[in-house]
Coordinates of N, CA and C in Angstrom, one line a residue:
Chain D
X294 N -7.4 -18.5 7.4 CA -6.6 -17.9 8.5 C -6.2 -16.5 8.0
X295 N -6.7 -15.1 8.4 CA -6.0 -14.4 8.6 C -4.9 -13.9 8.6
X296 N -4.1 -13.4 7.5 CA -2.8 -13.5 7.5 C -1.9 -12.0 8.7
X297 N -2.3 -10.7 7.9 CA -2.7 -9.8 9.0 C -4.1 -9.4 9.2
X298 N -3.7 -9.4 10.9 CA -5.4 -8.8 11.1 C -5.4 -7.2 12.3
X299 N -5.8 -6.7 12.0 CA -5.9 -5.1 12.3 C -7.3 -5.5 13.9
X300 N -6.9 -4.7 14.5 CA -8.7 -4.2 15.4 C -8.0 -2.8 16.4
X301 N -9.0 -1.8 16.3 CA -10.5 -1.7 15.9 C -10.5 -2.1 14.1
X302 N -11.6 -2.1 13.5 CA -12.2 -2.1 12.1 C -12.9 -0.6 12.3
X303 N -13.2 -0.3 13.3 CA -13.8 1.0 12.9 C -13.3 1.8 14.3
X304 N -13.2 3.1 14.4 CA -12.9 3.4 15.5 C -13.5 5.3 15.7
X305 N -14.1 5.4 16.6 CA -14.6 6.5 16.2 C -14.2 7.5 17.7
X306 N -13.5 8.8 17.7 CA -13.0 9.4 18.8 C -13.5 10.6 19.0
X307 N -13.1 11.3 20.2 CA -12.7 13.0 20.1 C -11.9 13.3 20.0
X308 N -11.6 14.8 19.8 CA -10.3 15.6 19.6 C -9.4 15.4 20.8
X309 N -8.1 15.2 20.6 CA -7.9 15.3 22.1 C -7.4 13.8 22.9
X310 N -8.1 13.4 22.2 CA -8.0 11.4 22.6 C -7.1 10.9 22.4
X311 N -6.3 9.8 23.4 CA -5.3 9.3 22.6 C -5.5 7.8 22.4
X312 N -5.4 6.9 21.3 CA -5.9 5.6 21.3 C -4.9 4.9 20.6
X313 N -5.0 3.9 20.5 CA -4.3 2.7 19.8 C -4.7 1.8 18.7
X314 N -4.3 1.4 18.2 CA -4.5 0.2 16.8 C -3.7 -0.6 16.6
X315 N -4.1 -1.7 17.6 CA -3.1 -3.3 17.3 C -3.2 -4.0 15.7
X316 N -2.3 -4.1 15.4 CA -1.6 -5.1 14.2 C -0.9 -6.8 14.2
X317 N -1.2 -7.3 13.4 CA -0.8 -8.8 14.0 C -0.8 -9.4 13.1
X318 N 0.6 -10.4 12.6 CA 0.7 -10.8 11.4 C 1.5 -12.5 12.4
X319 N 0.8 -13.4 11.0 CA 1.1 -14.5 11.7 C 1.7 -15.1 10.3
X320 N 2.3 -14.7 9.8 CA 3.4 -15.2 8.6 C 4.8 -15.4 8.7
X321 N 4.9 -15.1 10.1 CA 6.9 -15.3 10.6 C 7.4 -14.0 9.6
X322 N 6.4 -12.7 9.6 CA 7.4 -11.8 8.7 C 8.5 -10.8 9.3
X323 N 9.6 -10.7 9.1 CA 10.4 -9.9 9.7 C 10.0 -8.3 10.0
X324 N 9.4 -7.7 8.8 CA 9.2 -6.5 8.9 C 8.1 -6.0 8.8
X325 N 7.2 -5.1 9.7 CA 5.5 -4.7 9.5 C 5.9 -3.0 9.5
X326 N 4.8 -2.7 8.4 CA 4.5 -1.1 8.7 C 3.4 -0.6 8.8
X327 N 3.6 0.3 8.9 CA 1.8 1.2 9.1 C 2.0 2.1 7.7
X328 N 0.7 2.2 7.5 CA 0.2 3.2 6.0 C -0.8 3.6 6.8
X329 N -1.2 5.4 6.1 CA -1.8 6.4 6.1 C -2.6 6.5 4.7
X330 N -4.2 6.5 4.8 CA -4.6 6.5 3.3 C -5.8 7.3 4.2
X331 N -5.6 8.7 3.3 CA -6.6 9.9 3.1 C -7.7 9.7 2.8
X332 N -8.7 10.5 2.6 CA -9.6 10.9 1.3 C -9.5 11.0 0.4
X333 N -8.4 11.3 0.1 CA -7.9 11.2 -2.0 C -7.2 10.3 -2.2
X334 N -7.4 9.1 -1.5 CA -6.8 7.8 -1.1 C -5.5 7.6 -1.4
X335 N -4.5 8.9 -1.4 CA -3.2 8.7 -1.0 C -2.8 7.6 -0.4
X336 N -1.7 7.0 -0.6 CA -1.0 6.0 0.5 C 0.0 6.5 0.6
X337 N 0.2 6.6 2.2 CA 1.4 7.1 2.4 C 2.0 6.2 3.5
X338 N 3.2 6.1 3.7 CA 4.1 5.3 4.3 C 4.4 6.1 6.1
X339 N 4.0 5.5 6.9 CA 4.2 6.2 8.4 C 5.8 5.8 8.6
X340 N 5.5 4.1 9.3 CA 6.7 3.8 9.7 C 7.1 2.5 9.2
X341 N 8.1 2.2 9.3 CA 8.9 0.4 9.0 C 9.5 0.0 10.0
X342 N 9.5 -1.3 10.1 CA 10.0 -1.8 11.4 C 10.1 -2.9 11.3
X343 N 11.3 -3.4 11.4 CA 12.1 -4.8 12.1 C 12.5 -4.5 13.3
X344 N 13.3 -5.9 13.3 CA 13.7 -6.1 15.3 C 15.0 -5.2 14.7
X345 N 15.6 -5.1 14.0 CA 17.1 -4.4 14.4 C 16.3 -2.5 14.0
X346 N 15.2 -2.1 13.0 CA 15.6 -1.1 12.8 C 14.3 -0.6 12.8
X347 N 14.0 1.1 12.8 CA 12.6 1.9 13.4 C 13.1 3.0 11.9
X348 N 12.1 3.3 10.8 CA 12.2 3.9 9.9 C 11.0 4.8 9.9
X349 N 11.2 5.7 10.1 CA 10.2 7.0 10.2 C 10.0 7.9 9.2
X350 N 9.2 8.2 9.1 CA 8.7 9.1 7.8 C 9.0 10.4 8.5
X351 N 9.9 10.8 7.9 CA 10.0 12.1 8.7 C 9.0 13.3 8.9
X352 N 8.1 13.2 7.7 CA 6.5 13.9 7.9 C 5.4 13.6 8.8
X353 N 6.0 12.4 9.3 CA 4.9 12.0 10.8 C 5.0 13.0 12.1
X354 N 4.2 13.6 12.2 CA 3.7 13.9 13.7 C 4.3 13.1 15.1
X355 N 5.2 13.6 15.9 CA 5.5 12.9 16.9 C 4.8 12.2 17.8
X356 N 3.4 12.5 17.7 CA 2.3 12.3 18.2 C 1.9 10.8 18.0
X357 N 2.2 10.3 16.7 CA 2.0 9.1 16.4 C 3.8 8.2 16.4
X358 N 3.0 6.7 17.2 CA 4.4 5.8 18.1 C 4.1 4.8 17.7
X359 N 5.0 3.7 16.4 CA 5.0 2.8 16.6 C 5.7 1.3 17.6
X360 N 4.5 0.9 18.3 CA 4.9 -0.3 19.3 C 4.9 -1.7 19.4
X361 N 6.1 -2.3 19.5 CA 6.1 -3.6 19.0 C 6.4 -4.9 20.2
X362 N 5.6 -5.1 20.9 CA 6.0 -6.2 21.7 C 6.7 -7.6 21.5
X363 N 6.3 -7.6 20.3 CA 7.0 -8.7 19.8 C 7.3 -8.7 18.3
X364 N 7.8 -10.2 17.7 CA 8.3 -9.6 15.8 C 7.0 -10.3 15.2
X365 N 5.5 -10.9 15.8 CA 4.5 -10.4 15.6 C 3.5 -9.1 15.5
X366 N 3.7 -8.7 16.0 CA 2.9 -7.2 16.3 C 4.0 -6.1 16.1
X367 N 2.9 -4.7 15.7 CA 2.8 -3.4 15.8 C 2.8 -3.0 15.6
X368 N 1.7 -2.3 17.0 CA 0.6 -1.2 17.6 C 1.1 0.4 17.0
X369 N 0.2 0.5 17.0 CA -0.2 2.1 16.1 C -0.8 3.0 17.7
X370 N 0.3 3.8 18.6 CA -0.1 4.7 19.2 C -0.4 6.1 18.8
X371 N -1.7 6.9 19.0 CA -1.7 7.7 18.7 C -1.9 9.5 20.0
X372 N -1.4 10.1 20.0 CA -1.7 11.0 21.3 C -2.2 12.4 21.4
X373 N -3.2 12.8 21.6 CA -3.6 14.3 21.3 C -3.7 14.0 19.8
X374 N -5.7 12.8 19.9 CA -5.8 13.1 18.0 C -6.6 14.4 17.6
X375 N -6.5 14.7 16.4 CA -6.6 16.3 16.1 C -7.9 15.6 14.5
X376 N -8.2 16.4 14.2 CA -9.2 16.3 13.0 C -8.4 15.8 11.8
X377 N -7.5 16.4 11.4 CA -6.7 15.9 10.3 C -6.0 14.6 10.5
X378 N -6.1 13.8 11.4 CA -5.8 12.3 11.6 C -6.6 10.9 11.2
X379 N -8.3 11.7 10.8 CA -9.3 10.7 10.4 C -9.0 10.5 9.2
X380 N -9.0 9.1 9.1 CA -8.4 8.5 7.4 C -8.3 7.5 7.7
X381 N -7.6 6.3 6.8 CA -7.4 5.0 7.1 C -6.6 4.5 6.9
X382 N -6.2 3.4 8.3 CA -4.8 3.2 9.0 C -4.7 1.6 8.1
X383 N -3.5 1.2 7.9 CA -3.1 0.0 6.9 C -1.9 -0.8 7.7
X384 N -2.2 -1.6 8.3 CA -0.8 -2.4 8.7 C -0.5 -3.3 7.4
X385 N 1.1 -3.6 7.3 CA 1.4 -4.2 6.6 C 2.5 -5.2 6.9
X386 N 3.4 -6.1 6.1 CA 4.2 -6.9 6.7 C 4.7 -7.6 5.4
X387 N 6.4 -7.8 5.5 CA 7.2 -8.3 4.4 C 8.0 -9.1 4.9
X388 N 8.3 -10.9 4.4 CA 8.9 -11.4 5.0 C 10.5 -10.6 5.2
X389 N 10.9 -10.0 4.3 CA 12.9 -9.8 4.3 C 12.5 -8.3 4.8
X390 N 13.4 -7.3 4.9 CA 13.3 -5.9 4.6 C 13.4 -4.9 3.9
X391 N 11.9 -5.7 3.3 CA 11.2 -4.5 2.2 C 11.0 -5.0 0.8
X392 N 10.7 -4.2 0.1 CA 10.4 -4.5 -1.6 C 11.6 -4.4 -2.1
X393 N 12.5 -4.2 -1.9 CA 14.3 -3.9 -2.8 C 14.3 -5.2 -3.5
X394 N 14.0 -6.3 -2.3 CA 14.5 -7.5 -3.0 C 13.5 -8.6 -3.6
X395 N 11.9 -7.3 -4.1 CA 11.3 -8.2 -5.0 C 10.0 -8.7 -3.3
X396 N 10.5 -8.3 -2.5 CA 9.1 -8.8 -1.1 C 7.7 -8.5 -1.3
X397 N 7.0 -8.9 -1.3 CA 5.7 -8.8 -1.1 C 4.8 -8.5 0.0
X398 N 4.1 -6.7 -0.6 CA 3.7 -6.8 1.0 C 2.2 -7.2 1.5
X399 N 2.2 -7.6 2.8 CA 0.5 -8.2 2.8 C -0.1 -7.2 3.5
X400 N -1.1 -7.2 2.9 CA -1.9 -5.7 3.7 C -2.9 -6.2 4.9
X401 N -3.2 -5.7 6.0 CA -4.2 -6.0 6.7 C -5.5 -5.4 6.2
X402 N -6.3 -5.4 6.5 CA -7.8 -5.2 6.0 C -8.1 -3.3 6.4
X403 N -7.3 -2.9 7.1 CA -7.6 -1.2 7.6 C -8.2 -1.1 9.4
X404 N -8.1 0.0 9.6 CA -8.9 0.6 10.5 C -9.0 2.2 10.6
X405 N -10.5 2.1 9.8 CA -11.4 3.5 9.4 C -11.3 4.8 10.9
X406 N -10.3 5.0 11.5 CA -10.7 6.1 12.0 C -10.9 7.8 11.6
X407 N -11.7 8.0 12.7 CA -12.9 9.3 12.5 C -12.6 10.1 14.0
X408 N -12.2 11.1 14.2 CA -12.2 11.8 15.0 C -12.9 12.9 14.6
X409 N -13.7 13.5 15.9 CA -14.7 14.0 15.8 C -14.6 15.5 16.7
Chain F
X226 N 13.3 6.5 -1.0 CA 12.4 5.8 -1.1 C 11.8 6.6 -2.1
X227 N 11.3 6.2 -3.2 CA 10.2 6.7 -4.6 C 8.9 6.5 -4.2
X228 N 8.2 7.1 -4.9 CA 6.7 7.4 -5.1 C 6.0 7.1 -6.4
X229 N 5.9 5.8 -6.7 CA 4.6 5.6 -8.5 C 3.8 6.6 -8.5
X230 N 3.5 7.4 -9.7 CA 2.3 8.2 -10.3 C 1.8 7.5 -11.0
X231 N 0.4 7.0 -10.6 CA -0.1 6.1 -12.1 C -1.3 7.4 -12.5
X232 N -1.7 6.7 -13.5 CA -2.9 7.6 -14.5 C -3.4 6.6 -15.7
X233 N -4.5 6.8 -15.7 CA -5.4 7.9 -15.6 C -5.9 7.9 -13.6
X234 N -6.3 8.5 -13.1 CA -6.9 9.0 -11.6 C -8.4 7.9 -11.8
X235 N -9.1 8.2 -12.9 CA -10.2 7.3 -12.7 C -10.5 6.8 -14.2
X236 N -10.9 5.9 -14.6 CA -11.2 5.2 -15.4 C -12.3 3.9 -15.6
X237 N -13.3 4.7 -16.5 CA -14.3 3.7 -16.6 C -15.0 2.9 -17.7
X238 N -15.0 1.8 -17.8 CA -15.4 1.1 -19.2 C -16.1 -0.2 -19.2
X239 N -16.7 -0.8 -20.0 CA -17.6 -1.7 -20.1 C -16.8 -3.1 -19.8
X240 N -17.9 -4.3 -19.5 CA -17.2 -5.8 -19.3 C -16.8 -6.3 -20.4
X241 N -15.6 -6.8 -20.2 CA -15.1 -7.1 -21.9 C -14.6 -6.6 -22.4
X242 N -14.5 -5.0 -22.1 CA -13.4 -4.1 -22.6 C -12.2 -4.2 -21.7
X243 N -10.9 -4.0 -22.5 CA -9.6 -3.9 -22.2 C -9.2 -2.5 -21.1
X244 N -8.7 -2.8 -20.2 CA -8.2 -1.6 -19.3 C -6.5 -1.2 -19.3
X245 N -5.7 0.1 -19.1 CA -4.6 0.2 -19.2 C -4.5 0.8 -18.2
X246 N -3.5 1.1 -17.5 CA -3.6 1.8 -16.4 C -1.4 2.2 -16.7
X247 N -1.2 3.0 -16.3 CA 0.2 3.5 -16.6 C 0.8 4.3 -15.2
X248 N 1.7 3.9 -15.0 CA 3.0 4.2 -13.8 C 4.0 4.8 -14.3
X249 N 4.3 6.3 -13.6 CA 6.0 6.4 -13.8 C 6.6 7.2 -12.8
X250 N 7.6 6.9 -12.7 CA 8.7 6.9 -11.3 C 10.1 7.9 -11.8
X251 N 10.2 8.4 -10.8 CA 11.5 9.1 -11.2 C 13.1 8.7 -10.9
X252 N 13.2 7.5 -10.4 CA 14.6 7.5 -10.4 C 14.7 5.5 -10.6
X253 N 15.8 5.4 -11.0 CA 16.6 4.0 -11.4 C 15.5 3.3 -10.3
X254 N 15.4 1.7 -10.5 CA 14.7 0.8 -9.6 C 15.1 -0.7 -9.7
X255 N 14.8 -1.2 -8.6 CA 15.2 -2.3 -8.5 C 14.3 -3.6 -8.9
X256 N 12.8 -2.8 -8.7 CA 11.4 -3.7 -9.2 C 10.4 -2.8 -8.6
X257 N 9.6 -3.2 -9.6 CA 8.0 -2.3 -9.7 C 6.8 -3.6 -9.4
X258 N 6.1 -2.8 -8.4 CA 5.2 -3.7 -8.2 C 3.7 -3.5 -8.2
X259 N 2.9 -4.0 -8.5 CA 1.6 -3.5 -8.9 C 0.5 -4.4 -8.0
X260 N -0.3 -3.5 -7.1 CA -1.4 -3.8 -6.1 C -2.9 -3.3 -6.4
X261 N -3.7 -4.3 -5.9 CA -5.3 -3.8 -6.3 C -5.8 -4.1 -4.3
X262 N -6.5 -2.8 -4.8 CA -7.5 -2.4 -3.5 C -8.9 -2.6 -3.9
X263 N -9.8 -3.4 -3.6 CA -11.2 -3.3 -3.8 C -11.5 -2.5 -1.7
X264 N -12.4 -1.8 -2.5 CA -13.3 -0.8 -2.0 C -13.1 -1.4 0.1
X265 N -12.5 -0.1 0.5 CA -12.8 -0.5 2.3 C -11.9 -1.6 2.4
X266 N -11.2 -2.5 1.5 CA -10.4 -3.4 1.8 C -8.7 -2.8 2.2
X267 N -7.7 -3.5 2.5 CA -6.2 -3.6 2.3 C -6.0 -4.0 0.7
X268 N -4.8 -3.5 0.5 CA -3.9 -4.1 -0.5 C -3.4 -5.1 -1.3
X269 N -3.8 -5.7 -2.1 CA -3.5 -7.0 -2.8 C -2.2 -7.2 -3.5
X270 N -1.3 -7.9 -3.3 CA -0.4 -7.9 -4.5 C -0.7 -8.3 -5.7
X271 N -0.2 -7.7 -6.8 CA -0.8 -8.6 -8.2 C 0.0 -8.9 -9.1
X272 N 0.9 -8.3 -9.2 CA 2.3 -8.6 -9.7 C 3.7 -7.7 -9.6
X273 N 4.7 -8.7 -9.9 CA 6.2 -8.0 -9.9 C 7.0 -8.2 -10.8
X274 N 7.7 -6.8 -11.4 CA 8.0 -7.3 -12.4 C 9.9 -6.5 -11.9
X275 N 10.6 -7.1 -12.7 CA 12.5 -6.9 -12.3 C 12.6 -5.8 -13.5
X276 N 13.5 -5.4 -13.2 CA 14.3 -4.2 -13.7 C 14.8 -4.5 -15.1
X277 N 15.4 -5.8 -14.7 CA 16.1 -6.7 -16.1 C 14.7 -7.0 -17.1
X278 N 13.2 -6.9 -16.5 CA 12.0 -7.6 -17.3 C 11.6 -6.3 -18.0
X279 N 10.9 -7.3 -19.4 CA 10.0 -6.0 -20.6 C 8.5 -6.3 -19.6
X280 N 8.3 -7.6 -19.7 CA 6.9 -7.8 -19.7 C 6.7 -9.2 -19.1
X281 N 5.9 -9.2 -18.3 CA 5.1 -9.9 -17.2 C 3.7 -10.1 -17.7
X282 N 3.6 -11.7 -17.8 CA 1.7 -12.1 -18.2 C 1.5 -12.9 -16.3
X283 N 0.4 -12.5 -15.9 CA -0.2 -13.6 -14.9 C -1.6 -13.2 -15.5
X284 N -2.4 -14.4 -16.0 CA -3.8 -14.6 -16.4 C -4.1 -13.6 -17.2
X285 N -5.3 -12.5 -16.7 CA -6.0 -11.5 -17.5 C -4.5 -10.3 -17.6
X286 N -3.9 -10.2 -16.4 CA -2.9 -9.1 -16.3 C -1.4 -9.5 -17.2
X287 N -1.4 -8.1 -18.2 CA 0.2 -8.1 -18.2 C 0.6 -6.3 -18.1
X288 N 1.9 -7.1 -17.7 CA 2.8 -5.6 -17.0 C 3.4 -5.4 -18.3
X289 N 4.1 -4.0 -18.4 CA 5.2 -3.9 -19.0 C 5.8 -2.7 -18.5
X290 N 7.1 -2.7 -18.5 CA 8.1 -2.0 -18.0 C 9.1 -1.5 -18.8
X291 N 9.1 0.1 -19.2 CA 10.0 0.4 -20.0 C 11.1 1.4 -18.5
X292 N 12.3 1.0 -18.3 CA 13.1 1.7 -17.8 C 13.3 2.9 -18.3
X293 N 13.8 3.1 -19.7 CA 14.2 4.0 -20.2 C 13.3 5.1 -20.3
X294 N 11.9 5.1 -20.4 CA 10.9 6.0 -20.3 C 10.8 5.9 -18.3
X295 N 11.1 5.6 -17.7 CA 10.7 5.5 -16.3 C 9.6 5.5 -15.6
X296 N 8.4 4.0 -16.8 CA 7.5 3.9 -16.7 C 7.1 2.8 -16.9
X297 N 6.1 2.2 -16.3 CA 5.1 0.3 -16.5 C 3.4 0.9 -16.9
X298 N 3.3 0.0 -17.5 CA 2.2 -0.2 -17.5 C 1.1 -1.4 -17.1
X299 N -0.3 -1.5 -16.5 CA -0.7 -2.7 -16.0 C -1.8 -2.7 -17.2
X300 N -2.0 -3.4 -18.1 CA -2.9 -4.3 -18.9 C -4.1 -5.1 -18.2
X301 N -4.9 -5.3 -18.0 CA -6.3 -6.1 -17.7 C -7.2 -6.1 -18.9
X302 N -6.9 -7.7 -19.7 CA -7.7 -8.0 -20.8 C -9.3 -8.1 -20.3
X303 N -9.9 -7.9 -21.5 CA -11.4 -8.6 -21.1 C -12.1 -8.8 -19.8
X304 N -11.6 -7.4 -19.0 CA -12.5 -7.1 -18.5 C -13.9 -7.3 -17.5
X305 N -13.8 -7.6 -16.1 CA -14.9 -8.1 -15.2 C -15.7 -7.6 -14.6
X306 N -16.9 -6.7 -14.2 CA -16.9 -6.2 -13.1 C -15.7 -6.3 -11.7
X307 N -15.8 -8.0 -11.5 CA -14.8 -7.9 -10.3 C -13.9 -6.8 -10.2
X308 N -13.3 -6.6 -11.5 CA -11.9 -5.9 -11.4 C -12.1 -4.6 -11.3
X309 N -13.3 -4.2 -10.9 CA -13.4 -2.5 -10.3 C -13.1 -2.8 -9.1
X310 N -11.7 -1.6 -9.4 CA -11.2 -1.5 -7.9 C -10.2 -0.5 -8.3
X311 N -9.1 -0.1 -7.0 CA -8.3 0.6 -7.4 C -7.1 0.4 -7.7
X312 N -6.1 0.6 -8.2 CA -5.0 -0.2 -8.7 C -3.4 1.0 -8.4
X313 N -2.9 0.3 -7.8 CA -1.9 0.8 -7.3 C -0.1 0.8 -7.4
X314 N 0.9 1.3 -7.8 CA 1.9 0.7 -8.4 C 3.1 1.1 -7.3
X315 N 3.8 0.3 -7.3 CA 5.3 1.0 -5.8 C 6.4 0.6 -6.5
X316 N 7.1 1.6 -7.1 CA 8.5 1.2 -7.5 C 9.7 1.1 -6.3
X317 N 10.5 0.0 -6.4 CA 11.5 0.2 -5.4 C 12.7 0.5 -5.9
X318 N 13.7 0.9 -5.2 CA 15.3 1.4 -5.8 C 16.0 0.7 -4.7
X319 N 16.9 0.5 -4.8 CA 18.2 -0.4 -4.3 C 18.2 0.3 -3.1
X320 N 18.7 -0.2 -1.8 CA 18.5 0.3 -0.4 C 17.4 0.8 0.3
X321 N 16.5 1.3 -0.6 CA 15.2 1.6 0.0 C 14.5 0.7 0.6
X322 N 13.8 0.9 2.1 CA 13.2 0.1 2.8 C 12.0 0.5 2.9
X323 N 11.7 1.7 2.1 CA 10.2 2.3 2.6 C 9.8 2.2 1.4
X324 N 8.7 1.3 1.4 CA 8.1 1.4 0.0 C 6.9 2.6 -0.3
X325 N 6.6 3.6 -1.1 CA 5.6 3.9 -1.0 C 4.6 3.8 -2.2
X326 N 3.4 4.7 -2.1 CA 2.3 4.3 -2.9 C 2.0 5.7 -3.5
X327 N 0.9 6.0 -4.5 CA 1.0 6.9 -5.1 C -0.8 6.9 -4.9
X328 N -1.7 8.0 -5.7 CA -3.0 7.7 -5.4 C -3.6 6.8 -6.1
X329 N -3.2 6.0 -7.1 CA -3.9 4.8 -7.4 C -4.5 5.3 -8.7
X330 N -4.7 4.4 -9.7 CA -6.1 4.2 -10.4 C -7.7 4.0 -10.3
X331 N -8.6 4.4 -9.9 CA -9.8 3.8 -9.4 C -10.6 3.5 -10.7
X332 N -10.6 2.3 -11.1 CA -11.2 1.4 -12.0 C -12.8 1.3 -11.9
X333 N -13.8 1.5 -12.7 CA -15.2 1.1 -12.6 C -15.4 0.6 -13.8
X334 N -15.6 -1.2 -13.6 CA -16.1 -2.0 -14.8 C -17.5 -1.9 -14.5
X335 N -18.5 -1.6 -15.8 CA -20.0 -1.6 -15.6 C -20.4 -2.7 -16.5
X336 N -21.3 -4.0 -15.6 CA -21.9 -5.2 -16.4 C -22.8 -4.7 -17.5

């Protein structure tokens, strides 16, 4: 079973496009985030999110929204994608809120977007 | 929220041989945690180690953690192909909710 599972797996756009990347964890975890990993396979931290709280990387592009319909999911909106956005997207998920208290995070498998 | 630097950036050595890989962080922490990426994959956890700990064994891997230098290290004995991959370290600090990542180690064991 699938602990998180990401789709697309691959996603390939134009400039200009605005698209989505659903996230979905089935571990009853309280908290999911999204990661940004480059070409120089940087990881970097987008956003964190539980039901009480929305933690933003203040280096994010407003352009990019994370959306959560439920305390399973969430979606990675993206709007007006530009070239420097192709890299790869990481959903993640911790049962408590966050690594402070020793949590473990589970990664989803990625989704490779390429804007063209 | 902190940022792990680990090093060396790439590292490559034979099956059988011992691997080191080294983290250091700049401010006080609450626990350091150490993740492996194999290739196009997500994140694995691989171990955690506390603020109060020197040193952490799970199987091939041991950690160690010097506070006072503001740095761990991850140990992988004897060496597998499998274990080419890239290796990744996230220190946390007290209140922080954002964990982040640094660019990794990229490991190549050759059979």
């Amino acid at each position: 079973d699938t602990a998180v599972s990401q789709t697309p797996k691959y996603l390939v756009t134009q400039m200009g496009n605005d698209k989505s990347i659903k996230c979905e964890q089935n571990l009853g975890h309280d908290t999911m985030y999204w990661y940004k990993q480059d070409s120089k396979k940087f990881l970097k931290i987008m956003f964190s999110y539980n039901n009480k709280e929305l933690i933003i990387n203040e280096t994010v592009p407003n352009r990019f929204s994370p959306k959560s319909p439920d305390k399973a999911h969430l979606n990675l909106h993206i709007n007006s994608l530009e070239l420097g956005d192709s890299a790869v997207y990481f959903c993640a998920s911790t049962r408590g809120n966050g690594p402070t208290t020793g949590d473990t995070q589970y990664f989803g498998p990625g989704t490779r977007l390429t804007v063209l | 929220s902190q940022q792990g630097e680990e090093d060396p950036q790439a590292l490559s050595i034979q099956e059988g041989e011992n691997a080191t890989m080294n983290c250091s962080y700049k401010t006080s922490i609450n626990n350091l945690q150490w993740y492996r990426q194999n290739s196009g994959r997500g994140l694995v956890h691989l171990i955690l180690i506390r603020s109060n700990e020197r040193e952490k064994h799970s199987g091939r891997l041991r950690v160690t953690l010097d506070t006072s230098k503001k740095s761990s290290s991850l140990l992988i004995t004897a060496s597998r192909a499998a274990d080419t991959a890239s290796y990744f370290c996230a220190p946390s600090s007290g209140g922080s909710y954002i964990p982040t990542f640094g660019r990794g180690t990229s490991l190549i064991v050759h059979p």
